[in-house]
Short mmCIF file of C-alpha atoms and ligand atoms in Angstrom, two decimals:
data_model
loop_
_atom_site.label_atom_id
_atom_site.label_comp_id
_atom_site.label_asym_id
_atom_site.label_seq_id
_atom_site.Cartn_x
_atom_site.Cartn_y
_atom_site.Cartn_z
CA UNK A 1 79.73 1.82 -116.55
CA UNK A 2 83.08 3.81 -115.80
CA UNK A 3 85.70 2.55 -114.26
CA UNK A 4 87.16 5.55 -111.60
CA UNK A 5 90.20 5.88 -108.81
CA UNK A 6 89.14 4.98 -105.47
CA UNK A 7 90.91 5.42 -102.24
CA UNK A 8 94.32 5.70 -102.66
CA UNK A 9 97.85 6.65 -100.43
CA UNK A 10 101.21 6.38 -100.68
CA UNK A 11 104.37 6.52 -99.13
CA UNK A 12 108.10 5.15 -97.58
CA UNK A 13 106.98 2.56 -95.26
CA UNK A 14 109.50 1.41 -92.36
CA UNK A 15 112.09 3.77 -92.57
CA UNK A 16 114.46 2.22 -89.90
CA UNK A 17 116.26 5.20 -88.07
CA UNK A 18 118.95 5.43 -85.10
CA UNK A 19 119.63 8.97 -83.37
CA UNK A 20 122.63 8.70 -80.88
CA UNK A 21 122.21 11.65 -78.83
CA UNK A 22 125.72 12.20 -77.09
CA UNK A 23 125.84 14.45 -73.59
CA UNK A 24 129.49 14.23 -73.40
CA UNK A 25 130.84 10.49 -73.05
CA UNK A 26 127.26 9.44 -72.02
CA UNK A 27 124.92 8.59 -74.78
CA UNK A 28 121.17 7.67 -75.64
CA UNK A 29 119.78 5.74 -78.73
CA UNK A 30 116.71 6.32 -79.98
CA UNK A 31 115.82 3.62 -82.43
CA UNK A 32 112.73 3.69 -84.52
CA UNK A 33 110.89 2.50 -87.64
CA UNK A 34 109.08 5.53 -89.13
CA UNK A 35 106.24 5.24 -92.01
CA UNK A 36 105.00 7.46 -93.75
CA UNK A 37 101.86 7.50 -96.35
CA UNK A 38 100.19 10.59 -97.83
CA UNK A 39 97.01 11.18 -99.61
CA UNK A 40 95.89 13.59 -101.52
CA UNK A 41 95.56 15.08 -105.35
CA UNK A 42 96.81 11.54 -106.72
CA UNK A 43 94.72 11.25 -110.17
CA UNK A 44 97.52 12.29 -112.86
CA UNK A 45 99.97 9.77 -111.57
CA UNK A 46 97.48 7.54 -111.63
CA UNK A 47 95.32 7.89 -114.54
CA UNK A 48 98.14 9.76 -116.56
CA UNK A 49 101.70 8.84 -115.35
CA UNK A 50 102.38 12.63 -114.88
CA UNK A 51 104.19 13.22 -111.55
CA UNK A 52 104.36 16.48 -110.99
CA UNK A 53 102.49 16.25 -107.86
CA UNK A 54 103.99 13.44 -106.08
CA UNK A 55 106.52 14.16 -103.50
CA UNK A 56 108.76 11.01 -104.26
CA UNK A 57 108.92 8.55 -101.67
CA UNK A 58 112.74 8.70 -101.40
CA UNK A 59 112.04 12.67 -100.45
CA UNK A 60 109.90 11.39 -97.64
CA UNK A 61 112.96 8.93 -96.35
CA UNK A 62 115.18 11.68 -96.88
CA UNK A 63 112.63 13.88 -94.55
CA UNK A 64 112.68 11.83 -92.25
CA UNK A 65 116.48 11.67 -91.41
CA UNK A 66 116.53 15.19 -91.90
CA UNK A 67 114.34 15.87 -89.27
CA UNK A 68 115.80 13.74 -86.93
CA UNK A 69 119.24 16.06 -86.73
CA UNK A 70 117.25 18.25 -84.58
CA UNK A 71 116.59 16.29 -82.53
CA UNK A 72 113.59 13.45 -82.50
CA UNK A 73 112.15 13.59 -78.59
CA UNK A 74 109.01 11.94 -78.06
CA UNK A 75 107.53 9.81 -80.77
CA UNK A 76 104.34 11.79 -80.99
CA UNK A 77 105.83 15.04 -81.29
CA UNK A 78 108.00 13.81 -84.36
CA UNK A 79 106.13 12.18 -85.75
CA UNK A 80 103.34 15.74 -85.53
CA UNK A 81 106.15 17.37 -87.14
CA UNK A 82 106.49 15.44 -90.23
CA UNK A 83 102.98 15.05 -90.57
CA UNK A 84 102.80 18.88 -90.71
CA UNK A 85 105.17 19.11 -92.66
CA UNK A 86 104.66 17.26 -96.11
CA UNK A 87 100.84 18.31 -95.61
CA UNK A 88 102.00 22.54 -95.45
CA UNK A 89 105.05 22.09 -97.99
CA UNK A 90 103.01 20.46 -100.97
CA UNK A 91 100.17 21.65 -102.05
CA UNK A 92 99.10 18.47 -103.47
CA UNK A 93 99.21 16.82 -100.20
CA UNK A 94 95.94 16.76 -98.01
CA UNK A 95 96.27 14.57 -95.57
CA UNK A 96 99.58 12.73 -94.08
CA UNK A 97 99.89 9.93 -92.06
CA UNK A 98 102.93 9.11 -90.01
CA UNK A 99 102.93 6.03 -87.72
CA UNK A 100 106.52 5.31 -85.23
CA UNK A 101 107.55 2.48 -83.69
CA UNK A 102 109.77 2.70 -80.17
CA UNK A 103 112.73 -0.26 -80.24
CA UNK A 104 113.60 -0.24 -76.59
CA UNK A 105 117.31 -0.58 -75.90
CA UNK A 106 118.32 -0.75 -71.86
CA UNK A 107 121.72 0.48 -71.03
CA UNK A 108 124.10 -2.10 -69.59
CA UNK A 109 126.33 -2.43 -66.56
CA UNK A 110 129.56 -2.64 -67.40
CA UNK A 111 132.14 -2.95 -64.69
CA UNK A 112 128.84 -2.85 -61.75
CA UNK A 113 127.85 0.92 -63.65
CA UNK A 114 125.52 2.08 -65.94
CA UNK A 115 127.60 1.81 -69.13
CA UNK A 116 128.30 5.28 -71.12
CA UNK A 117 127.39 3.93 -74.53
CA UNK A 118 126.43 0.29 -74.08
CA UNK A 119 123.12 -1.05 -74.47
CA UNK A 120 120.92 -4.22 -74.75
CA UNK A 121 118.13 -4.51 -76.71
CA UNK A 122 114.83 -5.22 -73.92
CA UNK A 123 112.44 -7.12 -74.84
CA UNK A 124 109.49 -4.88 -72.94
CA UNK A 125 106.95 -4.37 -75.90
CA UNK A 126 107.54 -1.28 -78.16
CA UNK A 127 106.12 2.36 -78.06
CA UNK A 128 104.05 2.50 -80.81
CA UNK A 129 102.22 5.88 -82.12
CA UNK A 130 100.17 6.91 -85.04
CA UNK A 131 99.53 10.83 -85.78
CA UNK A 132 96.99 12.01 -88.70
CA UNK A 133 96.99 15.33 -90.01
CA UNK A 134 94.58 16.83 -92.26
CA UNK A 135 96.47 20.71 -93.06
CA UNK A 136 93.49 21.92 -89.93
CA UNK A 137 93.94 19.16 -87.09
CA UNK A 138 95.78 16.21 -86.10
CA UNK A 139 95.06 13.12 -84.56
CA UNK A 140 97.10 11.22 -82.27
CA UNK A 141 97.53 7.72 -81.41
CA UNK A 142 99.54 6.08 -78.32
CA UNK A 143 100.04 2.61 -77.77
CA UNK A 144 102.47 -0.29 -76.93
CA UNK A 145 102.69 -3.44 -79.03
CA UNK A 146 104.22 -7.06 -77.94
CA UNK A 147 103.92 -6.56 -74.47
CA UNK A 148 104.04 -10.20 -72.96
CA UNK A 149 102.66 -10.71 -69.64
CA UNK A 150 101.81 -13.57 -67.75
CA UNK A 151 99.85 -13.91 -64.29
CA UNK A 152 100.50 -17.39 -62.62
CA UNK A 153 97.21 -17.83 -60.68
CA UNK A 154 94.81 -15.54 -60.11
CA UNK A 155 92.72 -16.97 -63.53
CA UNK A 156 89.63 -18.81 -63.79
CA UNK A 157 87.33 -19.82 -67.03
CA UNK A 158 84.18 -21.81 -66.61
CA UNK A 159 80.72 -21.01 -66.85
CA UNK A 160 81.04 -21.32 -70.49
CA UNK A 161 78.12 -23.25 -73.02
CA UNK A 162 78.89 -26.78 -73.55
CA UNK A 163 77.70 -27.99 -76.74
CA UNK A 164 78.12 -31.59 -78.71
CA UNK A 165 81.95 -29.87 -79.56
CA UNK A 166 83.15 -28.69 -75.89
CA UNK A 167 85.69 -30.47 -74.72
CA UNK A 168 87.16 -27.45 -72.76
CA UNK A 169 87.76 -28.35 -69.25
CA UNK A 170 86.29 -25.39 -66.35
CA UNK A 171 88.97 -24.46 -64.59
CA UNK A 172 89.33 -22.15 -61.13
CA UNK A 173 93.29 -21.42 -61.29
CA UNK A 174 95.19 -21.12 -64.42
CA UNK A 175 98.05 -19.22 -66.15
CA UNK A 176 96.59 -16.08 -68.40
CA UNK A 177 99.37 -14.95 -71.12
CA UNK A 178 99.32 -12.89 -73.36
CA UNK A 179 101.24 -10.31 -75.60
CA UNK A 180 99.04 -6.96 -75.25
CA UNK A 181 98.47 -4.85 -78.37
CA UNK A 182 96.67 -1.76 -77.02
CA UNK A 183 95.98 1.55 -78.94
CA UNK A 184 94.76 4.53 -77.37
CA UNK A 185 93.13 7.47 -79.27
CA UNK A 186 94.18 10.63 -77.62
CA UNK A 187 91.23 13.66 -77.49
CA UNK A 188 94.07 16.29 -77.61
CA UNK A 189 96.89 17.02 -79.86
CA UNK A 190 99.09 18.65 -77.31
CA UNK A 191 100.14 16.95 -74.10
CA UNK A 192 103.04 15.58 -72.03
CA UNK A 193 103.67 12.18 -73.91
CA UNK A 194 106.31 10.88 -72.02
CA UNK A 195 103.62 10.96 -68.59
CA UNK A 196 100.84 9.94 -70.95
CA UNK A 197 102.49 7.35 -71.81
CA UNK A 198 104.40 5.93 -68.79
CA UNK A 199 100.96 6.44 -66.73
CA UNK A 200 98.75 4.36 -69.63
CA UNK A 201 101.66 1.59 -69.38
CA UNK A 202 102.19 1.53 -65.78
CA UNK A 203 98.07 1.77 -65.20
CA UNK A 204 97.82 -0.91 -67.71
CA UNK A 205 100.36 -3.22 -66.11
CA UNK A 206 98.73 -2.91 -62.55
CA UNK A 207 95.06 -3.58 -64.12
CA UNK A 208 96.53 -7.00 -65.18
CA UNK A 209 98.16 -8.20 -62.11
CA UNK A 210 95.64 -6.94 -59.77
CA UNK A 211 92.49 -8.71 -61.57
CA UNK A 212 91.52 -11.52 -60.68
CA UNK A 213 89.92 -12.47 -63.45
CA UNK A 214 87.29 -15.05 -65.32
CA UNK A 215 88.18 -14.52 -68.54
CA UNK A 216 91.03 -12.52 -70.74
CA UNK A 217 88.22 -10.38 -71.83
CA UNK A 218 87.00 -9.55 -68.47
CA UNK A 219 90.49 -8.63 -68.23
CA UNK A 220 90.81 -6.33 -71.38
CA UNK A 221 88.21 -4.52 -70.23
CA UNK A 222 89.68 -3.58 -66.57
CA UNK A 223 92.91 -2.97 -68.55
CA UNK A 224 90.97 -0.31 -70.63
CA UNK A 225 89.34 1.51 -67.69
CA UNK A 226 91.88 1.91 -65.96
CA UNK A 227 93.83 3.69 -68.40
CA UNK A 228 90.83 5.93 -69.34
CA UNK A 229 90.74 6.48 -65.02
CA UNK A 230 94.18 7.29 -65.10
CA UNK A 231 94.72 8.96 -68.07
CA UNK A 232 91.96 11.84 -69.01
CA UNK A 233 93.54 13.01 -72.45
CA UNK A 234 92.89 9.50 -73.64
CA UNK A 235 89.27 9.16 -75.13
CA UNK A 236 89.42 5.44 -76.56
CA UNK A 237 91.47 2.78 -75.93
CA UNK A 238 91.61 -0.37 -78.88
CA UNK A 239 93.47 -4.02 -77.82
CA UNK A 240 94.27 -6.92 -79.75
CA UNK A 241 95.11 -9.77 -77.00
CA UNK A 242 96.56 -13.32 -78.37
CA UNK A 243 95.75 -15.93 -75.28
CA UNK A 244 98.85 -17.32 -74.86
CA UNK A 245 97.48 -20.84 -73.75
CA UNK A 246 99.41 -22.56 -71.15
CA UNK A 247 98.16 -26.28 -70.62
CA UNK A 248 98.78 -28.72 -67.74
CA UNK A 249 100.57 -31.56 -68.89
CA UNK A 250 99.17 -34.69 -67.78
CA UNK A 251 101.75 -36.61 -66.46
CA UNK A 252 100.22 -39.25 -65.27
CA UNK A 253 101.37 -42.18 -67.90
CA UNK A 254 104.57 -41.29 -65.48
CA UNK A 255 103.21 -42.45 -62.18
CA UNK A 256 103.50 -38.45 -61.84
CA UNK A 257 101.31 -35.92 -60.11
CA UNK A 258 101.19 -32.39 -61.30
CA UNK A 259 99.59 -30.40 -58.90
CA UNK A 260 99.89 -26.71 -61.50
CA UNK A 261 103.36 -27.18 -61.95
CA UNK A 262 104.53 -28.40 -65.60
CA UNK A 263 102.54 -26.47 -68.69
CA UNK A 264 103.29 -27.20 -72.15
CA UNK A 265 102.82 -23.86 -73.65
CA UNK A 266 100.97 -23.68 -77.12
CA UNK A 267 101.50 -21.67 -79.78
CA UNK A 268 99.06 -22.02 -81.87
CA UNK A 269 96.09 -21.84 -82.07
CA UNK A 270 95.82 -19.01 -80.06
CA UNK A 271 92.14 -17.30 -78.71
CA UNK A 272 92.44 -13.61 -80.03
CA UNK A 273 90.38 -11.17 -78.13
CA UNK A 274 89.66 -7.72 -79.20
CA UNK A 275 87.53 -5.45 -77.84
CA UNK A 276 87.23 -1.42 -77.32
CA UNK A 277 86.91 0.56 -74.22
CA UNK A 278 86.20 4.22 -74.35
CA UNK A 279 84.45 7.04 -72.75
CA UNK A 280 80.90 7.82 -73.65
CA UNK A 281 81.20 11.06 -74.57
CA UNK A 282 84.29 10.55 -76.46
CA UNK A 283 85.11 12.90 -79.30
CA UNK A 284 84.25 11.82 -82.90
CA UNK A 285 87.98 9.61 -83.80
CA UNK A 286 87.77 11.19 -87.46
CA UNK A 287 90.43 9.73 -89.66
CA UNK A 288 92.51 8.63 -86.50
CA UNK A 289 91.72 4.90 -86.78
CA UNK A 290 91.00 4.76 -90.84
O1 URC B 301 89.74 -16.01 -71.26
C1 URC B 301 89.28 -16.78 -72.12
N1 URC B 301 88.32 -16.33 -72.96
C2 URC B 301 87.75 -17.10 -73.91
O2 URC B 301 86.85 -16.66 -74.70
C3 URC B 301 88.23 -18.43 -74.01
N2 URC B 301 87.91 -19.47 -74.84
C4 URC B 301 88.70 -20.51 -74.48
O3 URC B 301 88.71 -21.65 -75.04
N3 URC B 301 89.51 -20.16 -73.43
C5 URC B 301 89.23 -18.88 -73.13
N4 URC B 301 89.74 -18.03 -72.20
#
């Protein structure tokens, strides 16, 4: 038997960076937590301790604020150019990974204006994306994560198998909640990502308030086509969707009625649906997802 070095990556995780970009008096924040991990020709500092061949961690936080006084624009493009970069510079780099999250600030009114350099932090979900870059292509990830939406009718769930443990009640009209984690795998690794983007979320957004549905994952999955309707550079869209359960108090022991008027909401438990929607003749995802 030998013991050998298996899969292995490293890198600055969470690099938290703010870019005030200043067009006179009026400004814009771009705030973002950057990681970074790298694979690649790892064995000596592993097996040895020699280090020649890993790019310290502290150079990749250092990279990454670097970069960023040129400028940072859209999260996929910086985040391509890092990737590219630590993969051409360093020879014992193969294969970079460099995943962004978008904190959303809103600019405030001040004095019944848009405010010059005043902001609040919104609480929208975040802009999320993921690029992978091998030194010949480059994958690229969009998505949004915490995005909490709630429909206030428009809901069923019954129909469901009732065994010795179902207590569930079937219900025709109820709240559906729910913070949506979606990921979607683009098939390109050029493309306007601000429209990508603000057409996925926007698509997205309609899908759940216009569907009636049964069930969150009937739901998901009208969520998903619609994007990949809407959105043709987008191959495969991935969600993770807590069910924010919303429960009508019984208020009877009051002498009260409550005709879908007073929830308690729950936190947890919570149902978690997941579930995949993609094209069938999506591309292969290669290392996009791993
Ligand atoms: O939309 C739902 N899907 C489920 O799978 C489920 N299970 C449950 O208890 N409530 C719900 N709601």
């Amino acid at each position: 038997m030998a013991i050998v070095l298996g899969d292995n990556r490293y890198g600055k995780a969470e690099n938290r960076l703010v870019r005030v970009d200043r067009d006179g008096d009026e400004h814009r924040i771009t705030d973002l937590t950057v990681s970074v991990s790298l694979s690649g020709d790892m064995s000596d500092t592993h097996l040895t301790g020699a280090n020649d061949k890993v790019l310290a961690t502290d150079t990749q936080k250092n990279t990454v604020f670097a970069f960023a006084r040129d400028g940072i624009g859209e999260i996929e493009d910086f985040a391509l150019r890092l990737a590219r970069h630590f993969v051409s510079t360093q020879e014992s780099i193969h294969a970079a990974r460099v995943g962004i999250v978008a904190h959303p600030w809103e600019r405030l009114q001040v004095g019944g204006r848009p405010a010059h350099h005043s902001f609040a932090r919104s609480g929208a979900g975040t802009r999320t994306t993921r690029v992978t870059y091998d030194g010949e292509r480059a994958w690229v990830l969009g998505g949004v994560e915490d995005l909490t939406v709630l429909n206030s009718t428009g809901s069923e769930f019954w129909g469901f198998p009732r065994d010795e443990y179902t207590t569930l009640v079937e219900v025709k009209d109820r709240i559906l909640a729910t913070a949506v984690s979606a990921t979607w795998r683009f098939s390109v690794d050029e493309a306007d990502w601000a429209d990508a983007h603000e057409t996925a979320l926007a698509t997205l957004l309609d899908a759940f308030g216009g569907t009636h549905s049964q069930s969150l994952q009937q739901t998901l999955y009208a969520m998903g086509q619609a994007v990949l309707e809407a959105v043709p550079e987008i191959a495969e869209i991935r969600f993770s969707l807590p069910n924010k359960h919303h429960f009508l108090v019984d208020l009877e022991p009051f002498g009260l009625d409550n005709p879908g008027e007073v929830f308690y909401a729950a936190d947890r438990p919570y149902g978690l649906i997941e579930g995949t929607v993609l094209r069938d003749d999506a591309p292969p995802a290669g290392p996009a997802w791993s």
